Amino acid sequence: SDSASLKLRQFLLSAGSLSDAAYREYAHALPNSFKNPPKEIEPNKLQILINEGKITFTKESLDAFADHCDLQVLFVADSDSFALDDDFLEELLRAEIDNTAKLGIIELMDLELLVDLPKRSAIIGPIIINTDANISSISRSIAQSLIKHSSPIATQISLFNKYHSLMTNDEVRLVLSNLPKPFSEIKTGYNSPRLKNTPENQYLVKWLDSKSIISSSTVSLYTNEIKVNLYRR
């Protein structure tokens, strides 16, 4: 591990011609980790380096695996041994890496903190929708933060549809009130909000009706909009 042996360690790190078994033995014996994986080395050797913990987990080293999504995911999954800070993980979520890898990063984070972190919620919400992820640690308060701070509105409604079962009717009404019009107009009264006729909105009014939050809904023959019929009181 002395400085004079650095060239030898670098040589062994890049020794792609070794058999996998031999490469694994040398990688295991290396006393220090490296900031970046070696270039022009086959994926199975890179996987060995990840498994042996010989690549330091940073944004730059994660980016180096950009051409190998499966290795990015493996790298993130193995990174829990490094006790990564959630602020650092949030920066990784802003990087140009695969959504599957980002999902692995999210699963390392303390999601309860999202209630007080709107910018982080705004990043995580779309990733959950884009990956169709089912994260068991999502609570009603986390879900409400994700819905409130994500964008665009289609993502907000998709999150609402995904997590509405976690909420009471009063919480559902609160979420609706925090959404932009016409969704915020879905409340008791004499109004008849009109929604775009999309699959997300069709599902929204279906479960709102099942919870007796709205009276009914119909599709206009003239505008093809969803007309939401409200309870008057």
mmCIF file of C-alpha atoms in Angstrom:
data_model
loop_
_atom_site.group_PDB
_atom_site.id
_atom_site.type_symbol
_atom_site.label_atom_id
_atom_site.label_comp_id
_atom_site.label_asym_id
_atom_site.label_seq_id
_atom_site.Cartn_x
_atom_site.Cartn_y
_atom_site.Cartn_z
ATOM 1 C CA SER A 1 0.000 0.000 0.000
ATOM 2 C CA ASP A 2 3.021 2.333 -0.135
ATOM 3 C CA SER A 3 3.159 5.129 -2.704
ATOM 4 C CA ALA A 4 5.925 3.383 -4.663
ATOM 5 C CA SER A 5 3.511 0.538 -5.449
ATOM 6 C CA LEU A 6 0.813 2.755 -6.946
ATOM 7 C CA LYS A 7 1.836 1.919 -10.524
ATOM 8 C CA LEU A 8 1.601 -1.789 -9.719
ATOM 9 C CA ARG A 9 -1.879 -1.339 -8.252
ATOM 10 C CA GLN A 10 -2.990 0.660 -11.301
ATOM 11 C CA PHE A 11 -1.566 -2.036 -13.583
ATOM 12 C CA LEU A 12 -3.498 -4.759 -11.759
ATOM 13 C CA LEU A 13 -6.673 -2.653 -11.814
ATOM 14 C CA SER A 14 -6.494 -2.416 -15.602
ATOM 15 C CA ALA A 15 -5.369 -6.011 -16.236
ATOM 16 C CA GLY A 16 -8.378 -7.000 -18.309
ATOM 17 C CA SER A 17 -6.573 -9.964 -19.885
ATOM 18 C CA LEU A 18 -6.571 -11.841 -16.567
ATOM 19 C CA SER A 19 -9.187 -14.538 -16.042
ATOM 20 C CA ASP A 20 -12.132 -13.443 -13.896
ATOM 21 C CA ALA A 21 -11.001 -15.687 -11.051
ATOM 22 C CA ALA A 22 -7.467 -14.273 -11.071
ATOM 23 C CA TYR A 23 -8.719 -10.703 -11.459
ATOM 24 C CA ARG A 24 -11.029 -11.189 -8.472
ATOM 25 C CA GLU A 25 -8.145 -12.408 -6.301
ATOM 26 C CA TYR A 26 -5.946 -9.443 -7.218
ATOM 27 C CA ALA A 27 -8.848 -6.968 -6.808
ATOM 28 C CA HIS A 28 -9.607 -8.431 -3.387
ATOM 29 C CA ALA A 29 -5.970 -7.999 -2.367
ATOM 30 C CA LEU A 30 -5.725 -4.354 -3.458
ATOM 31 C CA PRO A 31 -5.371 -2.313 -0.238
ATOM 32 C CA ASN A 32 -6.994 0.907 -1.523
ATOM 33 C CA SER A 33 -10.024 1.881 -3.579
ATOM 34 C CA PHE A 34 -9.853 4.022 -6.732
ATOM 35 C CA LYS A 35 -11.840 7.118 -7.647
ATOM 36 C CA ASN A 36 -12.829 5.864 -11.094
ATOM 37 C CA PRO A 37 -13.089 2.458 -12.811
ATOM 38 C CA PRO A 38 -10.508 1.655 -15.475
ATOM 39 C CA LYS A 39 -11.457 2.472 -19.056
ATOM 40 C CA GLU A 40 -11.780 -0.098 -21.847
ATOM 41 C CA ILE A 41 -12.252 -3.054 -19.545
ATOM 42 C CA GLU A 42 -15.034 -5.598 -19.957
ATOM 43 C CA PRO A 43 -18.211 -5.338 -17.826
ATOM 44 C CA ASN A 44 -17.608 -8.541 -15.844
ATOM 45 C CA LYS A 45 -14.301 -7.107 -14.584
ATOM 46 C CA LEU A 46 -16.064 -3.870 -13.627
ATOM 47 C CA GLN A 47 -18.623 -5.905 -11.716
ATOM 48 C CA ILE A 48 -15.829 -7.598 -9.797
ATOM 49 C CA LEU A 49 -14.438 -4.193 -8.796
ATOM 50 C CA ILE A 50 -17.883 -3.106 -7.586
ATOM 51 C CA ASN A 51 -18.422 -6.323 -5.644
ATOM 52 C CA GLU A 52 -15.002 -5.990 -4.031
ATOM 53 C CA GLY A 53 -15.621 -2.343 -3.120
ATOM 54 C CA LYS A 54 -12.588 -1.069 -5.009
ATOM 55 C CA ILE A 55 -14.269 1.938 -6.647
ATOM 56 C CA THR A 56 -15.061 4.962 -4.460
ATOM 57 C CA PHE A 57 -18.719 5.968 -4.769
ATOM 58 C CA THR A 58 -18.965 9.503 -6.217
ATOM 59 C CA LYS A 59 -21.082 11.173 -8.891
ATOM 60 C CA GLU A 60 -18.113 10.949 -11.276
ATOM 61 C CA SER A 61 -17.540 7.245 -10.669
ATOM 62 C CA LEU A 62 -21.264 6.536 -11.086
ATOM 63 C CA ASP A 63 -21.259 8.461 -14.379
ATOM 64 C CA ALA A 64 -18.374 6.280 -15.549
ATOM 65 C CA PHE A 65 -20.796 3.333 -15.609
ATOM 66 C CA ALA A 66 -23.254 5.246 -17.827
ATOM 67 C CA ASP A 67 -22.944 2.723 -20.668
ATOM 68 C CA HIS A 68 -23.815 -0.145 -18.339
ATOM 69 C CA CYS A 69 -27.113 0.527 -16.557
ATOM 70 C CA ASP A 70 -27.030 -2.820 -14.750
ATOM 71 C CA LEU A 71 -23.644 -1.922 -13.279
ATOM 72 C CA GLN A 72 -24.916 1.502 -12.226
ATOM 73 C CA VAL A 73 -27.721 -0.180 -10.323
ATOM 74 C CA LEU A 74 -25.305 -2.676 -8.754
ATOM 75 C CA PHE A 75 -22.943 0.150 -7.802
ATOM 76 C CA VAL A 76 -25.761 2.068 -6.118
ATOM 77 C CA ALA A 77 -27.043 -1.055 -4.363
ATOM 78 C CA ASP A 78 -23.586 -1.835 -2.972
ATOM 79 C CA SER A 79 -23.075 1.748 -1.855
ATOM 80 C CA ASP A 80 -25.136 1.385 1.345
ATOM 81 C CA SER A 81 -21.978 0.196 3.085
ATOM 82 C CA PHE A 82 -20.562 3.690 2.587
ATOM 83 C CA ALA A 83 -23.315 5.387 4.665
ATOM 84 C CA LEU A 84 -23.932 8.020 2.008
ATOM 85 C CA ASP A 85 -25.419 11.342 3.059
ATOM 86 C CA ASP A 86 -28.931 12.061 1.734
ATOM 87 C CA ASP A 87 -27.831 15.490 0.464
ATOM 88 C CA PHE A 88 -25.174 13.754 -1.642
ATOM 89 C CA LEU A 89 -27.751 11.215 -2.862
ATOM 90 C CA GLU A 90 -30.049 14.082 -3.856
ATOM 91 C CA GLU A 91 -27.279 15.523 -6.027
ATOM 92 C CA LEU A 92 -26.937 12.115 -7.708
ATOM 93 C CA LEU A 93 -30.662 12.232 -8.528
ATOM 94 C CA ARG A 94 -30.008 15.466 -10.454
ATOM 95 C CA ALA A 95 -27.324 13.749 -12.562
ATOM 96 C CA GLU A 96 -27.838 12.315 -16.050
ATOM 97 C CA ILE A 97 -28.101 8.685 -14.977
ATOM 98 C CA ASP A 98 -30.654 5.999 -15.735
ATOM 99 C CA ASN A 99 -33.988 6.190 -13.869
ATOM 100 C CA THR A 100 -33.524 2.615 -12.667
ATOM 101 C CA ALA A 101 -30.280 3.644 -10.993
ATOM 102 C CA LYS A 102 -32.035 6.696 -9.550
ATOM 103 C CA LEU A 103 -34.671 4.424 -8.066
ATOM 104 C CA GLY A 104 -31.930 2.487 -6.327
ATOM 105 C CA ILE A 105 -30.636 5.770 -4.907
ATOM 106 C CA ILE A 106 -34.113 6.716 -3.651
ATOM 107 C CA GLU A 107 -34.369 3.424 -1.780
ATOM 108 C CA LEU A 108 -31.231 4.377 0.180
ATOM 109 C CA MET A 109 -32.745 7.678 1.352
ATOM 110 C CA ASP A 110 -34.753 8.581 4.441
ATOM 111 C CA LEU A 111 -38.028 9.438 2.718
ATOM 112 C CA GLU A 112 -39.656 10.699 5.921
ATOM 113 C CA LEU A 113 -37.570 13.843 5.442
ATOM 114 C CA LEU A 114 -39.493 14.667 2.250
ATOM 115 C CA VAL A 115 -42.280 16.273 4.265
ATOM 116 C CA ASP A 116 -39.961 19.225 4.923
ATOM 117 C CA LEU A 117 -38.013 19.097 1.646
ATOM 118 C CA PRO A 118 -40.183 20.243 -1.287
ATOM 119 C CA LYS A 119 -37.311 20.422 -3.793
ATOM 120 C CA ARG A 120 -36.336 16.824 -3.051
ATOM 121 C CA SER A 121 -39.968 15.743 -3.346
ATOM 122 C CA ALA A 122 -40.116 17.481 -6.733
ATOM 123 C CA ILE A 123 -37.198 15.359 -7.940
ATOM 124 C CA ILE A 124 -38.372 12.028 -6.546
ATOM 125 C CA GLY A 125 -42.057 12.161 -7.574
ATOM 126 C CA PRO A 126 -41.480 11.973 -11.359
ATOM 127 C CA ILE A 127 -38.887 9.202 -10.939
ATOM 128 C CA ILE A 128 -41.423 7.051 -9.090
ATOM 129 C CA ILE A 129 -43.969 7.561 -11.870
ATOM 130 C CA ASN A 130 -41.477 7.072 -14.717
ATOM 131 C CA THR A 131 -40.273 3.772 -13.230
ATOM 132 C CA ASP A 132 -43.722 2.649 -11.996
ATOM 133 C CA ALA A 133 -41.986 1.883 -8.707
ATOM 134 C CA ASN A 134 -43.626 0.413 -5.625
ATOM 135 C CA ILE A 135 -41.719 1.708 -2.611
ATOM 136 C CA SER A 136 -42.989 0.164 0.605
ATOM 137 C CA SER A 137 -41.789 3.027 2.823
ATOM 138 C CA ILE A 138 -44.146 5.620 1.277
ATOM 139 C CA SER A 139 -46.523 6.893 3.968
ATOM 140 C CA ARG A 140 -49.524 9.189 3.622
ATOM 141 C CA SER A 141 -47.491 12.260 4.595
ATOM 142 C CA ILE A 142 -44.709 11.376 2.146
ATOM 143 C CA ALA A 143 -47.259 10.772 -0.608
ATOM 144 C CA GLN A 144 -48.893 14.148 0.007
ATOM 145 C CA SER A 145 -45.528 15.907 -0.232
ATOM 146 C CA LEU A 146 -44.688 14.095 -3.489
ATOM 147 C CA ILE A 147 -48.062 15.043 -5.007
ATOM 148 C CA LYS A 148 -47.931 18.657 -3.864
ATOM 149 C CA HIS A 149 -44.427 19.440 -5.119
ATOM 150 C CA SER A 150 -44.066 17.334 -8.279
ATOM 151 C CA SER A 151 -44.702 18.560 -11.803
ATOM 152 C CA PRO A 152 -46.215 18.619 -14.357
ATOM 153 C CA ILE A 153 -49.860 18.239 -13.322
ATOM 154 C CA ALA A 154 -50.089 14.849 -15.099
ATOM 155 C CA THR A 155 -47.395 13.553 -12.750
ATOM 156 C CA GLN A 156 -49.219 14.974 -9.740
ATOM 157 C CA ILE A 157 -52.432 13.200 -10.749
ATOM 158 C CA SER A 158 -50.572 9.949 -11.434
ATOM 159 C CA LEU A 159 -49.049 10.114 -7.946
ATOM 160 C CA PHE A 160 -52.467 10.958 -6.483
ATOM 161 C CA ASN A 161 -53.959 7.926 -8.246
ATOM 162 C CA LYS A 162 -51.130 5.734 -6.986
ATOM 163 C CA TYR A 163 -51.304 6.721 -3.324
ATOM 164 C CA HIS A 164 -54.901 7.825 -2.684
ATOM 165 C CA SER A 165 -55.631 4.619 -0.754
ATOM 166 C CA LEU A 166 -53.181 5.755 1.943
ATOM 167 C CA MET A 167 -55.270 8.845 2.710
ATOM 168 C CA THR A 168 -58.480 9.634 4.533
ATOM 169 C CA ASN A 169 -61.236 11.504 2.686
ATOM 170 C CA ASP A 170 -60.299 14.719 4.492
ATOM 171 C CA GLU A 171 -56.679 14.298 3.389
ATOM 172 C CA VAL A 172 -57.819 13.692 -0.197
ATOM 173 C CA ARG A 173 -59.797 16.943 -0.069
ATOM 174 C CA LEU A 174 -56.750 18.755 1.286
ATOM 175 C CA VAL A 175 -54.584 17.458 -1.566
ATOM 176 C CA LEU A 176 -57.225 18.548 -4.093
ATOM 177 C CA SER A 177 -57.298 22.043 -2.604
ATOM 178 C CA ASN A 178 -53.537 22.351 -3.136
ATOM 179 C CA LEU A 179 -53.676 21.362 -6.802
ATOM 180 C CA PRO A 180 -54.103 23.944 -9.581
ATOM 181 C CA LYS A 181 -57.501 24.597 -11.170
ATOM 182 C CA PRO A 182 -59.696 22.867 -12.176
ATOM 183 C CA PHE A 183 -58.680 20.149 -9.673
ATOM 184 C CA SER A 184 -58.771 22.552 -6.722
ATOM 185 C CA GLU A 185 -62.416 23.256 -7.621
ATOM 186 C CA ILE A 186 -63.391 19.669 -6.810
ATOM 187 C CA LYS A 187 -65.126 20.328 -3.504
ATOM 188 C CA THR A 188 -68.661 20.844 -2.249
ATOM 189 C CA GLY A 189 -70.570 23.529 -4.091
ATOM 190 C CA TYR A 190 -72.597 24.391 -7.189
ATOM 191 C CA ASN A 191 -69.668 24.438 -9.625
ATOM 192 C CA SER A 192 -69.025 21.720 -12.248
ATOM 193 C CA PRO A 193 -65.269 21.474 -12.857
ATOM 194 C CA ARG A 194 -64.200 20.273 -16.322
ATOM 195 C CA LEU A 195 -61.153 18.035 -16.697
ATOM 196 C CA LYS A 196 -59.279 16.925 -19.784
ATOM 197 C CA ASN A 197 -60.394 13.461 -20.820
ATOM 198 C CA THR A 198 -57.172 11.563 -20.105
ATOM 199 C CA PRO A 199 -56.681 8.054 -18.641
ATOM 200 C CA GLU A 200 -55.240 9.607 -15.469
ATOM 201 C CA ASN A 201 -58.244 11.892 -15.000
ATOM 202 C CA GLN A 202 -60.686 9.079 -15.804
ATOM 203 C CA TYR A 203 -59.204 7.007 -13.010
ATOM 204 C CA LEU A 204 -59.143 10.021 -10.690
ATOM 205 C CA VAL A 205 -62.887 10.686 -10.947
ATOM 206 C CA LYS A 206 -63.629 6.973 -10.682
ATOM 207 C CA TRP A 207 -62.031 6.625 -7.250
ATOM 208 C CA LEU A 208 -63.232 10.062 -6.101
ATOM 209 C CA ASP A 209 -66.752 8.827 -6.847
ATOM 210 C CA SER A 210 -66.121 5.563 -4.970
ATOM 211 C CA LYS A 211 -65.082 7.586 -1.911
ATOM 212 C CA SER A 212 -68.200 9.783 -2.239
ATOM 213 C CA ILE A 213 -66.050 12.889 -2.625
ATOM 214 C CA ILE A 214 -67.857 13.724 -5.872
ATOM 215 C CA SER A 215 -71.452 12.958 -6.804
ATOM 216 C CA SER A 216 -70.702 11.590 -10.291
ATOM 217 C CA SER A 217 -68.909 12.391 -13.542
ATOM 218 C CA THR A 218 -69.848 12.412 -17.201
ATOM 219 C CA VAL A 219 -68.048 12.964 -20.498
ATOM 220 C CA SER A 220 -69.369 15.845 -22.599
ATOM 221 C CA LEU A 221 -70.432 14.835 -26.108
ATOM 222 C CA TYR A 222 -69.484 18.295 -27.392
ATOM 223 C CA THR A 223 -66.113 19.023 -25.781
ATOM 224 C CA ASN A 224 -65.002 15.484 -24.779
ATOM 225 C CA GLU A 225 -64.184 16.878 -21.334
ATOM 226 C CA ILE A 226 -64.925 15.131 -18.060
ATOM 227 C CA LYS A 227 -67.639 17.019 -16.218
ATOM 228 C CA VAL A 228 -67.327 16.546 -12.449
ATOM 229 C CA ASN A 229 -70.610 16.734 -10.578
ATOM 230 C CA LEU A 230 -70.136 17.905 -6.991
ATOM 231 C CA TYR A 231 -72.077 17.431 -3.808
ATOM 232 C CA ARG A 232 -73.695 20.735 -2.915
ATOM 233 C CA ARG A 233 -72.889 20.344 0.756
#
